[in-house]
Coordinates of C-alpha atoms in Angstrom, one line a residue:
Chain A
M1184 CA -28.0 -32.2 26.2
T1185 CA -28.7 -28.6 25.3
P1186 CA -30.5 -28.3 22.0
V1187 CA -28.5 -26.4 19.3
L1188 CA -31.6 -24.4 18.5
D1189 CA -34.3 -23.7 21.1
V1190 CA -37.3 -21.6 20.1
K1191 CA -39.6 -20.5 22.8
K1192 CA -43.0 -19.0 22.4
L1193 CA -42.1 -17.3 19.1
R1194 CA -44.6 -14.8 17.9
M1195 CA -44.7 -12.7 14.7
D1196 CA -47.4 -10.1 14.0
F1197 CA -47.9 -8.3 10.8
G1198 CA -50.3 -5.6 11.7
G1199 CA -53.4 -7.5 12.8
L1200 CA -52.2 -10.8 11.4
R1201 CA -50.5 -13.2 13.7
A1202 CA -48.4 -15.2 11.3
V1203 CA -46.5 -17.2 14.0
N1204 CA -48.4 -17.8 17.2
D1205 CA -46.3 -18.8 20.2
V1206 CA -44.5 -21.6 18.5
D1207 CA -42.1 -23.8 20.5
L1208 CA -39.5 -25.9 18.7
H1209 CA -36.1 -27.4 19.6
I1210 CA -33.5 -29.3 17.7
N1211 CA -30.7 -31.4 19.0
E1212 CA -27.4 -31.7 17.4
K1213 CA -27.3 -33.8 14.2
E1214 CA -31.1 -34.2 14.0
I1215 CA -33.0 -33.8 10.8
I1216 CA -36.3 -32.1 11.7
A1217 CA -39.1 -31.2 9.3
L1218 CA -41.6 -28.3 9.7
I1219 CA -44.7 -29.0 7.7
G1220 CA -48.1 -27.4 7.4
P1221 CA -50.6 -26.2 4.8
N1222 CA -49.8 -23.2 2.5
G1223 CA -49.8 -20.0 4.4
A1224 CA -49.4 -21.7 7.8
G1225 CA -46.4 -19.4 8.7
K1226 CA -43.5 -21.8 8.0
T1227 CA -41.4 -19.4 6.0
T1228 CA -42.2 -16.6 8.4
F1229 CA -40.9 -18.9 11.1
F1230 CA -37.6 -19.3 9.2
N1231 CA -37.5 -15.5 8.6
C1232 CA -37.7 -14.9 12.3
I1233 CA -34.9 -17.3 13.1
T1234 CA -32.6 -16.0 10.4
G1235 CA -33.1 -12.3 11.2
V1236 CA -35.0 -11.4 8.0
N1237 CA -38.0 -10.5 10.2
K1238 CA -37.7 -9.3 13.7
P1239 CA -40.0 -11.5 15.9
T1240 CA -42.7 -9.6 17.9
A1241 CA -42.1 -11.8 21.0
G1242 CA -40.4 -15.0 22.1
D1243 CA -36.9 -16.3 22.2
V1244 CA -34.6 -17.8 19.7
I1245 CA -31.7 -19.4 21.6
I1246 CA -28.8 -21.2 20.0
C1247 CA -26.1 -23.3 21.5
P1248 CA -23.6 -24.2 18.8
P1249 CA -21.9 -27.7 19.3
G1250 CA -19.0 -27.3 21.6
A1251 CA -20.2 -23.9 23.0
T1252 CA -20.3 -23.6 26.8
H1253 CA -23.3 -21.3 27.0
T1254 CA -26.4 -20.5 25.1
K1255 CA -27.1 -17.3 23.2
R1256 CA -30.3 -15.4 22.4
I1257 CA -30.2 -14.3 18.8
N1258 CA -33.6 -12.8 18.0
G1259 CA -33.5 -9.2 16.7
L1260 CA -29.9 -9.6 15.4
K1261 CA -29.1 -8.7 11.8
P1262 CA -29.2 -11.5 9.2
N1263 CA -25.4 -11.3 8.6
V1264 CA -24.7 -11.5 12.3
I1265 CA -26.9 -14.6 12.6
T1266 CA -25.1 -16.1 9.6
E1267 CA -21.8 -15.5 11.3
K1268 CA -23.1 -17.3 14.4
G1269 CA -23.6 -20.4 12.3
L1270 CA -27.1 -20.5 10.9
A1271 CA -27.6 -20.7 7.1
R1272 CA -30.6 -21.0 5.0
T1273 CA -32.0 -21.4 1.5
F1274 CA -35.3 -20.0 0.0
Q1275 CA -38.2 -21.8 -1.6
N1276 CA -37.7 -19.8 -4.7
I1277 CA -34.2 -19.8 -6.0
R1278 CA -32.3 -16.7 -4.9
L1279 CA -28.8 -17.3 -6.3
F1280 CA -26.7 -14.4 -7.4
Q1281 CA -27.7 -15.1 -11.0
N1282 CA -25.1 -13.0 -12.8
M1283 CA -22.1 -14.4 -10.9
T1284 CA -20.4 -17.7 -11.5
V1285 CA -21.0 -20.8 -9.5
L1286 CA -17.7 -20.5 -7.8
E1287 CA -18.3 -16.8 -7.0
N1288 CA -21.6 -17.7 -5.4
V1289 CA -20.0 -20.1 -3.0
M1290 CA -17.0 -17.8 -2.4
I1291 CA -19.3 -15.0 -1.3
G1292 CA -20.6 -17.3 1.4
R1293 CA -17.1 -18.4 2.3
H1294 CA -15.9 -14.8 2.7
T1295 CA -17.8 -14.6 6.0
R1296 CA -15.1 -16.8 7.5
M1297 CA -12.3 -14.6 6.1
H1298 CA -10.7 -11.8 8.1
A1299 CA -8.7 -9.6 5.7
G1300 CA -10.3 -6.2 5.3
I1301 CA -10.2 -3.5 2.6
A1302 CA -6.6 -2.6 3.5
G1303 CA -5.5 -6.2 2.9
A1304 CA -7.4 -6.3 -0.4
I1305 CA -5.5 -3.2 -1.6
L1306 CA -2.1 -4.1 -0.3
R1307 CA -2.4 -7.7 -1.3
N1308 CA 0.0 -8.9 1.3
K1309 CA 1.0 -12.6 1.7
K1310 CA -1.7 -13.3 4.3
T1311 CA -4.5 -11.9 2.2
R1312 CA -3.3 -13.9 -0.9
E1313 CA -3.1 -17.1 1.1
E1314 CA -6.5 -16.5 2.6
E1315 CA -8.0 -15.8 -0.8
Q1316 CA -6.5 -19.0 -2.2
K1317 CA -8.0 -20.9 0.7
V1318 CA -11.4 -19.4 0.0
I1319 CA -11.2 -20.7 -3.5
D1320 CA -10.0 -24.1 -2.4
D1321 CA -12.6 -24.5 0.2
S1322 CA -15.3 -23.3 -2.2
Y1323 CA -14.2 -25.9 -4.8
E1324 CA -14.4 -28.6 -2.1
I1325 CA -17.9 -27.7 -1.3
L1326 CA -18.9 -27.7 -4.9
K1327 CA -17.4 -31.2 -5.3
K1328 CA -19.5 -32.4 -2.3
L1329 CA -22.7 -31.3 -4.1
N1330 CA -21.5 -32.6 -7.6
L1331 CA -21.3 -29.1 -9.0
E1332 CA -17.7 -29.0 -9.9
Q1333 CA -18.4 -29.4 -13.7
F1334 CA -20.2 -26.0 -13.6
V1335 CA -17.6 -24.1 -11.6
N1336 CA -17.2 -21.2 -14.0
E1337 CA -20.7 -21.1 -15.4
L1338 CA -23.0 -18.2 -14.6
A1339 CA -25.5 -19.4 -12.0
K1340 CA -28.4 -18.5 -14.2
N1341 CA -27.3 -20.9 -16.9
L1342 CA -27.4 -24.0 -14.7
P1343 CA -30.2 -26.6 -14.9
Y1344 CA -32.8 -26.3 -12.3
G1345 CA -31.7 -29.2 -10.1
A1346 CA -28.1 -27.8 -10.1
Q1347 CA -29.3 -24.4 -9.1
R1348 CA -31.1 -25.9 -6.1
R1349 CA -27.9 -27.7 -5.1
L1350 CA -25.9 -24.5 -5.6
E1351 CA -28.2 -22.8 -3.1
I1352 CA -27.4 -25.5 -0.6
A1353 CA -23.7 -25.2 -1.4
R1354 CA -23.7 -21.5 -0.9
A1355 CA -25.4 -21.9 2.5
M1356 CA -22.9 -24.6 3.5
A1357 CA -20.0 -22.2 2.6
T1358 CA -20.8 -20.0 5.5
D1359 CA -19.8 -23.0 7.7
P1360 CA -23.1 -23.4 9.6
F1361 CA -23.9 -25.8 12.4
L1362 CA -27.6 -25.5 11.5
L1363 CA -28.9 -25.5 8.0
L1364 CA -32.5 -24.3 7.3
L1365 CA -33.9 -25.6 4.0
D1366 CA -37.1 -24.0 2.7
E1367 CA -38.7 -26.5 0.3
P1368 CA -35.5 -27.9 -1.1
A1369 CA -37.4 -30.4 -3.3
A1370 CA -39.8 -27.9 -4.8
G1371 CA -40.0 -28.5 -8.5
M1372 CA -37.8 -31.5 -8.5
N1373 CA -38.6 -34.8 -10.3
P1374 CA -38.6 -38.1 -8.3
Q1375 CA -35.1 -38.9 -9.4
E1376 CA -33.8 -35.5 -8.2
T1377 CA -35.7 -35.7 -5.0
H1378 CA -34.2 -39.1 -4.3
E1379 CA -30.7 -37.7 -4.8
L1380 CA -31.6 -34.8 -2.6
V1381 CA -32.4 -37.2 0.3
D1382 CA -29.0 -38.7 -0.1
T1383 CA -27.3 -35.3 -0.2
I1384 CA -29.1 -34.1 3.0
N1385 CA -28.2 -37.3 4.8
K1386 CA -24.6 -36.9 3.7
I1387 CA -24.5 -33.3 4.9
R1388 CA -25.7 -34.3 8.3
D1389 CA -23.4 -37.4 8.6
N1390 CA -20.2 -36.1 7.1
E1391 CA -20.3 -32.4 7.9
N1392 CA -22.0 -32.6 11.3
I1393 CA -24.7 -30.1 10.3
T1394 CA -28.1 -30.2 12.0
I1395 CA -31.0 -29.7 9.5
L1396 CA -34.3 -28.1 9.8
L1397 CA -36.4 -28.3 6.7
I1398 CA -39.8 -27.1 5.3
E1399 CA -41.2 -29.5 2.8
H1400 CA -44.4 -30.4 1.1
D1401 CA -43.2 -33.6 -0.4
M1402 CA -44.5 -36.0 2.3
G1403 CA -42.4 -38.9 0.9
L1404 CA -39.3 -37.0 1.5
V1405 CA -40.4 -35.7 4.9
M1406 CA -41.3 -39.2 6.2
T1407 CA -38.1 -40.9 5.0
L1408 CA -35.7 -38.1 6.0
S1409 CA -36.9 -36.6 9.3
E1410 CA -36.5 -37.9 12.8
R1411 CA -39.2 -35.6 14.2
I1412 CA -41.8 -33.5 12.6
Y1413 CA -43.4 -30.2 13.7
V1414 CA -46.8 -29.3 12.2
V1415 CA -48.1 -25.8 12.1
D1416 CA -51.4 -24.4 10.9
Y1417 CA -52.6 -20.8 11.0
G1418 CA -49.3 -19.9 12.8
K1419 CA -50.0 -22.3 15.7
L1420 CA -48.1 -25.5 16.5
I1421 CA -50.7 -28.3 16.2
A1422 CA -48.6 -31.4 16.6
S1423 CA -45.0 -32.6 16.9
G1424 CA -43.4 -36.0 17.1
A1425 CA -42.1 -39.0 15.2
P1426 CA -43.3 -39.4 11.6
D1427 CA -45.5 -42.4 12.3
D1428 CA -47.3 -40.6 15.1
I1429 CA -47.8 -37.5 12.9
K1430 CA -49.3 -39.6 10.1
K1431 CA -52.1 -40.8 12.5
D1432 CA -52.6 -37.5 14.3
P1433 CA -56.3 -36.4 13.9
E1434 CA -55.4 -32.7 14.2
V1435 CA -52.9 -33.0 11.4
I1436 CA -55.3 -34.9 9.1
K1437 CA -57.9 -32.2 9.8
A1438 CA -55.5 -29.4 8.9
Y1439 CA -54.6 -31.1 5.7
L1440 CA -57.9 -32.5 4.5
G1441 CA -60.4 -30.1 6.1
E1442 CA -63.0 -30.6 8.9
D1443 CA -65.4 -32.8 7.0
T1444 CA -63.6 -35.9 5.7
N1445 CA -66.7 -37.9 4.9
A1446 CA -67.5 -36.2 1.7
Chain B
M1117 CA -14.6 19.3 -43.5
N1118 CA -11.3 19.9 -41.7
G1119 CA -9.5 16.8 -40.3
T1120 CA -7.6 18.6 -37.5
Y1121 CA -10.7 20.3 -36.4
F1122 CA -12.5 17.0 -36.2
I1123 CA -9.8 15.4 -34.1
E1124 CA -9.8 18.4 -31.9
L1125 CA -13.5 18.1 -31.3
F1126 CA -13.1 14.4 -30.8
L1127 CA -10.5 14.7 -28.1
G1128 CA -12.4 17.6 -26.5
G1129 CA -15.4 15.3 -26.4
L1130 CA -13.4 12.5 -24.9
T1131 CA -12.2 14.8 -22.2
R1132 CA -15.7 16.0 -21.3
G1133 CA -16.9 12.4 -21.5
S1134 CA -14.2 11.3 -19.1
I1135 CA -15.4 13.7 -16.5
Y1136 CA -19.0 12.8 -17.0
A1137 CA -18.1 9.1 -16.8
L1138 CA -16.2 9.6 -13.5
I1139 CA -19.2 11.3 -11.9
A1140 CA -21.7 9.0 -13.5
L1141 CA -20.0 6.0 -11.9
G1142 CA -21.1 7.2 -8.5
Y1143 CA -24.7 7.7 -9.6
T1144 CA -24.9 4.3 -11.2
M1145 CA -23.3 2.4 -8.3
V1146 CA -25.5 4.0 -5.7
Y1147 CA -28.5 3.4 -7.8
G1148 CA -27.5 -0.2 -8.4
I1149 CA -27.3 -0.9 -4.8
I1150 CA -30.0 1.1 -3.0
Q1151 CA -32.1 2.3 -6.0
L1152 CA -31.5 5.9 -5.0
I1153 CA -30.8 8.7 -7.4
N1154 CA -28.3 10.6 -5.3
F1155 CA -28.9 14.1 -6.4
A1156 CA -26.3 15.4 -4.0
H1157 CA -23.6 13.6 -6.0
G1158 CA -22.8 16.6 -8.1
E1159 CA -22.1 18.6 -4.9
I1160 CA -19.5 16.0 -3.9
Y1161 CA -17.7 16.7 -7.1
M1162 CA -17.9 20.5 -6.4
I1163 CA -16.6 19.9 -2.8
G1164 CA -13.7 17.9 -4.2
A1165 CA -12.8 20.8 -6.5
F1166 CA -13.0 23.3 -3.6
T1167 CA -10.9 21.1 -1.3
A1168 CA -8.2 20.9 -4.0
L1169 CA -8.4 24.7 -4.4
I1170 CA -8.0 25.4 -0.7
V1171 CA -5.3 22.9 -0.1
S1172 CA -3.3 24.0 -3.1
S1173 CA -3.7 27.7 -2.1
V1174 CA -2.3 26.9 1.3
L1175 CA 0.5 24.8 0.0
S1176 CA 1.5 27.4 -2.6
F1177 CA 3.0 29.4 0.2
T1178 CA 5.4 26.6 1.1
G1179 CA 7.2 26.9 -2.2
M1180 CA 6.7 23.3 -3.1
S1181 CA 6.8 22.3 -6.8
P1182 CA 3.5 22.7 -8.5
V1183 CA 3.3 19.0 -9.5
L1184 CA 3.7 18.0 -5.9
I1185 CA 1.1 20.5 -4.8
F1186 CA -1.3 19.2 -7.4
I1187 CA -0.9 15.6 -6.3
I1188 CA -1.3 16.4 -2.6
A1189 CA -4.3 18.6 -3.3
A1190 CA -5.9 15.9 -5.4
I1191 CA -5.3 13.3 -2.7
A1192 CA -6.7 15.6 -0.1
A1193 CA -9.8 16.3 -2.3
V1194 CA -10.4 12.6 -2.8
V1195 CA -10.1 11.8 0.9
W1196 CA -12.2 14.7 2.0
A1197 CA -14.9 14.1 -0.6
A1198 CA -15.1 10.5 0.3
G1199 CA -15.6 11.5 3.9
Y1200 CA -18.4 13.8 2.8
G1201 CA -20.0 11.0 0.8
M1202 CA -20.0 8.6 3.7
T1203 CA -21.3 11.1 6.1
M1204 CA -24.0 12.1 3.7
E1205 CA -25.1 8.4 3.5
K1206 CA -25.1 8.1 7.3
I1207 CA -27.2 11.2 8.1
A1208 CA -29.4 11.6 5.0
Y1209 CA -30.0 8.2 3.6
K1210 CA -29.4 5.5 6.1
P1211 CA -32.3 6.5 8.4
L1212 CA -34.5 6.3 5.3
R1213 CA -33.3 2.9 4.1
N1214 CA -36.7 1.3 4.7
A1215 CA -38.8 4.4 3.9
P1216 CA -40.5 4.8 0.5
R1217 CA -38.0 5.7 -2.2
L1218 CA -39.5 9.1 -2.8
S1219 CA -38.5 10.1 0.8
A1220 CA -34.9 9.3 0.2
L1221 CA -35.0 11.2 -3.1
I1222 CA -36.3 14.3 -1.4
S1223 CA -33.6 13.9 1.2
A1224 CA -31.1 13.7 -1.6
I1225 CA -32.4 17.0 -3.1
G1226 CA -32.3 18.6 0.4
M1227 CA -28.7 17.4 0.8
S1228 CA -27.8 18.9 -2.6
L1229 CA -29.3 22.3 -1.7
F1230 CA -27.7 22.3 1.7
L1231 CA -24.2 21.6 0.4
Q1232 CA -24.6 24.2 -2.4
N1233 CA -25.7 26.9 0.0
Y1234 CA -23.1 25.9 2.6
V1235 CA -20.3 26.4 0.1
L1236 CA -22.0 29.6 -1.2
L1237 CA -21.8 31.0 2.3
A1238 CA -18.3 29.9 2.9
Q1239 CA -16.9 30.8 -0.6
T1240 CA -19.2 33.5 -2.0
S1241 CA -20.8 33.1 -5.4
D1242 CA -17.8 34.5 -7.3
F1243 CA -15.8 32.3 -9.6
Q1244 CA -12.5 31.5 -7.9
P1245 CA -9.5 31.0 -10.1
F1246 CA -8.2 27.5 -9.9
P1247 CA -4.4 27.5 -10.1
D1248 CA -2.8 26.0 -13.2
L1249 CA -0.5 23.4 -11.5
I1250 CA 0.1 21.0 -14.3
P1251 CA 3.3 21.8 -16.2
D1252 CA 3.3 21.4 -19.9
L1253 CA 4.6 18.0 -20.9
A1254 CA 7.4 18.4 -23.5
F1255 CA 6.3 15.5 -25.8
L1256 CA 2.9 17.1 -26.3
K1257 CA 4.4 20.3 -27.7
P1258 CA 4.0 19.3 -31.4
I1259 CA 0.3 18.6 -31.0
E1260 CA -0.4 21.4 -28.5
T1261 CA -3.2 22.9 -30.5
I1262 CA -5.1 19.7 -30.6
M1263 CA -4.5 18.3 -27.1
N1264 CA -3.0 20.1 -24.2
T1265 CA -1.4 18.6 -21.2
T1266 CA -4.4 18.9 -19.0
Q1267 CA -6.5 17.0 -21.5
F1268 CA -3.9 14.4 -21.7
I1269 CA -3.8 14.0 -17.9
I1270 CA -7.6 13.8 -17.8
L1271 CA -7.7 11.0 -20.3
V1272 CA -4.9 9.0 -18.7
T1273 CA -6.2 9.4 -15.2
T1274 CA -9.7 8.4 -16.3
A1275 CA -8.3 5.3 -18.0
V1276 CA -6.4 4.3 -14.9
V1277 CA -9.3 4.9 -12.6
M1278 CA -11.6 2.8 -14.8
V1279 CA -9.1 -0.1 -14.9
V1280 CA -8.6 -0.1 -11.1
F1281 CA -12.3 0.2 -10.6
T1282 CA -13.1 -2.8 -12.8
L1283 CA -10.5 -4.9 -11.1
L1284 CA -11.8 -3.9 -7.7
I1285 CA -15.4 -4.8 -8.6
R1286 CA -14.5 -8.0 -10.3
Y1287 CA -11.9 -9.6 -8.1
T1288 CA -11.9 -8.2 -4.6
K1289 CA -14.0 -9.5 -1.7
M1290 CA -15.7 -6.1 -1.4
G1291 CA -16.4 -6.0 -5.1
K1292 CA -18.1 -9.4 -4.9
A1293 CA -20.1 -8.2 -1.9
M1294 CA -21.2 -5.1 -3.8
R1295 CA -22.4 -7.1 -6.8
A1296 CA -24.2 -9.5 -4.5
T1297 CA -25.9 -6.7 -2.6
A1298 CA -27.0 -5.1 -5.9
Q1299 CA -28.6 -8.3 -7.0
D1300 CA -30.4 -9.4 -3.8
M1301 CA -29.9 -7.4 -0.6
V1302 CA -31.7 -9.9 1.7
M1303 CA -29.8 -12.9 0.4
A1304 CA -26.5 -11.0 0.6
Q1305 CA -27.1 -10.5 4.3
L1306 CA -28.0 -14.1 4.7
V1307 CA -24.6 -15.2 3.3
G1308 CA -23.0 -13.0 5.9
I1309 CA -22.5 -9.7 4.1
N1310 CA -22.7 -6.6 6.2
I1311 CA -24.7 -4.4 3.8
N1312 CA -24.1 -1.3 5.9
K1313 CA -20.4 -1.6 5.2
V1314 CA -21.1 -2.3 1.5
I1315 CA -23.3 0.7 1.1
M1316 CA -20.8 2.9 2.9
F1317 CA -18.0 1.7 0.7
T1318 CA -20.1 2.4 -2.4
F1319 CA -20.6 6.0 -1.3
L1320 CA -16.9 6.2 -0.5
L1321 CA -15.9 4.9 -3.9
G1322 CA -18.4 7.0 -5.9
S1323 CA -17.4 10.2 -4.0
A1324 CA -13.7 9.5 -4.6
T1325 CA -14.1 9.2 -8.3
A1326 CA -16.4 12.3 -8.4
A1327 CA -13.7 14.2 -6.6
I1328 CA -11.0 13.1 -9.1
G1329 CA -13.3 14.4 -11.8
G1330 CA -13.8 17.7 -10.0
V1331 CA -10.0 18.3 -9.5
L1332 CA -9.3 17.4 -13.1
I1333 CA -11.9 19.5 -14.8
S1334 CA -11.2 22.5 -12.5
S1335 CA -7.5 22.5 -13.6
H1336 CA -8.7 22.3 -17.2
I1337 CA -11.2 25.1 -17.0
G1338 CA -9.4 27.2 -14.4
Q1339 CA -12.2 28.5 -12.3
I1340 CA -14.8 27.1 -10.0
N1341 CA -17.8 28.3 -8.0
Y1342 CA -20.4 26.8 -5.7
Y1343 CA -22.7 26.0 -8.6
I1344 CA -20.5 23.9 -10.8
G1345 CA -21.8 20.7 -9.2
F1346 CA -25.4 21.3 -10.3
L1347 CA -25.0 21.1 -14.1
A1348 CA -22.2 18.6 -14.0
G1349 CA -24.3 16.4 -11.7
I1350 CA -27.3 16.6 -14.0
K1351 CA -25.2 15.9 -17.1
A1352 CA -23.5 12.9 -15.4
F1353 CA -27.0 11.7 -14.4
V1354 CA -27.9 11.9 -18.0
A1355 CA -24.8 9.9 -18.9
A1356 CA -25.8 7.3 -16.3
V1357 CA -29.3 7.0 -17.6
L1358 CA -28.1 7.0 -21.2
G1359 CA -25.8 4.0 -20.5
G1360 CA -28.4 2.2 -18.4
I1361 CA -28.6 3.2 -14.8
G1362 CA -27.1 0.6 -12.5
S1363 CA -24.7 -0.6 -15.1
I1364 CA -21.1 0.4 -14.6
P1365 CA -19.8 0.0 -18.2
G1366 CA -23.0 1.8 -19.2
A1367 CA -22.1 4.8 -17.1
V1368 CA -18.7 5.0 -18.8
L1369 CA -20.2 4.5 -22.3
G1370 CA -22.9 7.0 -21.5
G1371 CA -20.3 9.6 -20.4
F1372 CA -18.4 9.3 -23.6
V1373 CA -21.5 9.4 -25.8
L1374 CA -22.6 12.5 -24.0
G1375 CA -19.2 14.2 -24.2
L1376 CA -18.8 13.5 -27.9
T1377 CA -22.3 14.6 -28.7
E1378 CA -21.8 17.9 -26.9
S1379 CA -18.4 18.4 -28.4
F1380 CA -19.5 17.7 -32.0
G1381 CA -22.7 19.5 -31.6
T1382 CA -21.1 22.7 -30.3
G1383 CA -18.3 22.4 -32.9
Y1384 CA -20.4 21.8 -36.0
I1385 CA -23.7 23.4 -35.2
S1386 CA -23.7 26.0 -32.5
S1387 CA -22.2 26.5 -29.1
D1388 CA -25.3 28.2 -28.0
Y1389 CA -27.1 24.9 -27.8
E1390 CA -24.5 23.1 -25.7
D1391 CA -26.9 21.8 -23.1
V1392 CA -29.7 21.2 -25.6
F1393 CA -27.6 18.4 -27.2
A1394 CA -27.2 16.7 -23.9
F1395 CA -30.8 16.6 -23.1
A1396 CA -32.0 16.0 -26.6
I1397 CA -29.9 12.8 -26.8
L1398 CA -31.4 11.8 -23.4
I1399 CA -34.9 12.2 -24.7
I1400 CA -34.1 10.3 -27.9
I1401 CA -32.5 7.4 -26.0
L1402 CA -35.3 7.2 -23.5
I1403 CA -37.9 7.0 -26.3
F1404 CA -36.1 4.2 -28.2
R1405 CA -34.3 2.4 -25.4
P1406 CA -35.9 3.2 -22.1
S1407 CA -33.5 1.1 -20.1
G1408 CA -30.4 2.8 -21.6
L1409 CA -27.7 1.6 -24.0
L1410 CA -26.4 -1.2 -21.8
G1411 CA -29.3 -1.5 -19.3
K1412 CA -31.1 -4.7 -19.1
T1413 CA -34.8 -4.7 -20.1
T1414 CA -36.6 -6.0 -17.1
R1415 CA -39.2 -8.6 -17.9
K1416 CA -41.8 -8.9 -15.2
K1417 CA -42.6 -12.4 -14.2
V1418 CA -46.3 -13.1 -14.2

């Protein structure tokens, strides 16, 4: 089976700093994969390269959406084009459109899948009106899936923290992705919220057929959720495999705890 | 104090304010989205006025009714100015999107000088008479001394433009995309918004409203030359800053505050100091409310 995302020898240089150093990574359909590593290891840069925020220096990012007959190389494309191709992401710090309502935040994502142009918006013909209604209905459905329907007309900035985090995921899902990239989705959550997040992510994978790649520091979450784990340190891939193997990997222990563990 | 005189000044102030508001919209929208003070914006207003002048001069030979000529000329001005605005963005600002902000600002000043001198070459520096195409409306006859037809048309048109504008920003897909882009450009792209389209549309919209302002004020004053965009542009910029740059209601409010200040200042104090009032109020506002009347005070997170 062709992986839905196949990253080969990805490299990202910022001046003299090699933030991502020849990283290989692949994800099969409906897998949940975690990308872990110490702070500053290059995990977010890796996400940025895949989603078009940064243009990789070298390497290939190849996608093969489920059902597609051939693969496509996407590095160097603009973020909005990559989003249209079916990749969506969240950020580790909340980046909602704070002064818009919850519904509007999701609708914005949904508009990617809408075809009416400016002419349609001005003329407001039947097709445009139907499409707009569909955007609202779809958006509301997505909000329901993430238990956000009670906030529908609130401004995003007035939501409690956990709900803001869920809204980020809702907005990403609105673009209809086959691959969802979550950057520290559990950051700042309490154990109860983290527990609910695990359920939510599992549900998204099982019910929506969305493949998931996540960056996370909460090892409990990583170990329960992910099927495979990739570990990076100083931009380099140092280990990959099943959670149990990663736990015992000496390279990984060294990266997390430092060279001299006898102290 | 004379009541009629007061109302006259008040309406005069609203008329000026409308024009400032129409131009200020373009400044504030462009600033809101790409943090650029588009100093060439006043020139777009001037080009709108000239386009209307040229089109109406040509059409006057056809023997069409003045009202029809005015409407066609106004539409032509809006379309042509919008084209200028979009082209300007494409050649002068887009290549500098990731450059330091100062570079884009210098590019804007260059664009302004270029457009002024280009019109100077084509149209000479003489004031050209702008035809009076708006017929007097019968129902305004009794209050003619206070408000003439052109003023009435300016106020009504501005009100309509503002309403359409608000609906557009609030409810359309493009309006949402514009608001999203203004709040977070990277995130906007990541939810699938083509920001190049959004920025281009912003210039289109700003230029169109500026052109409407240009056509309206030219038929009010009756003459134009290549330099009218400079002062109008600066005043509208003052209006935008006054209201809080980046804020659309702020630009409208700022325009009216500025127009009324000028009108009352010249009416009750002295018309010699017309421009002094505009800039004095700018300085006062900047001292006491640096982010403008409706601008948000940005708190930096530590």
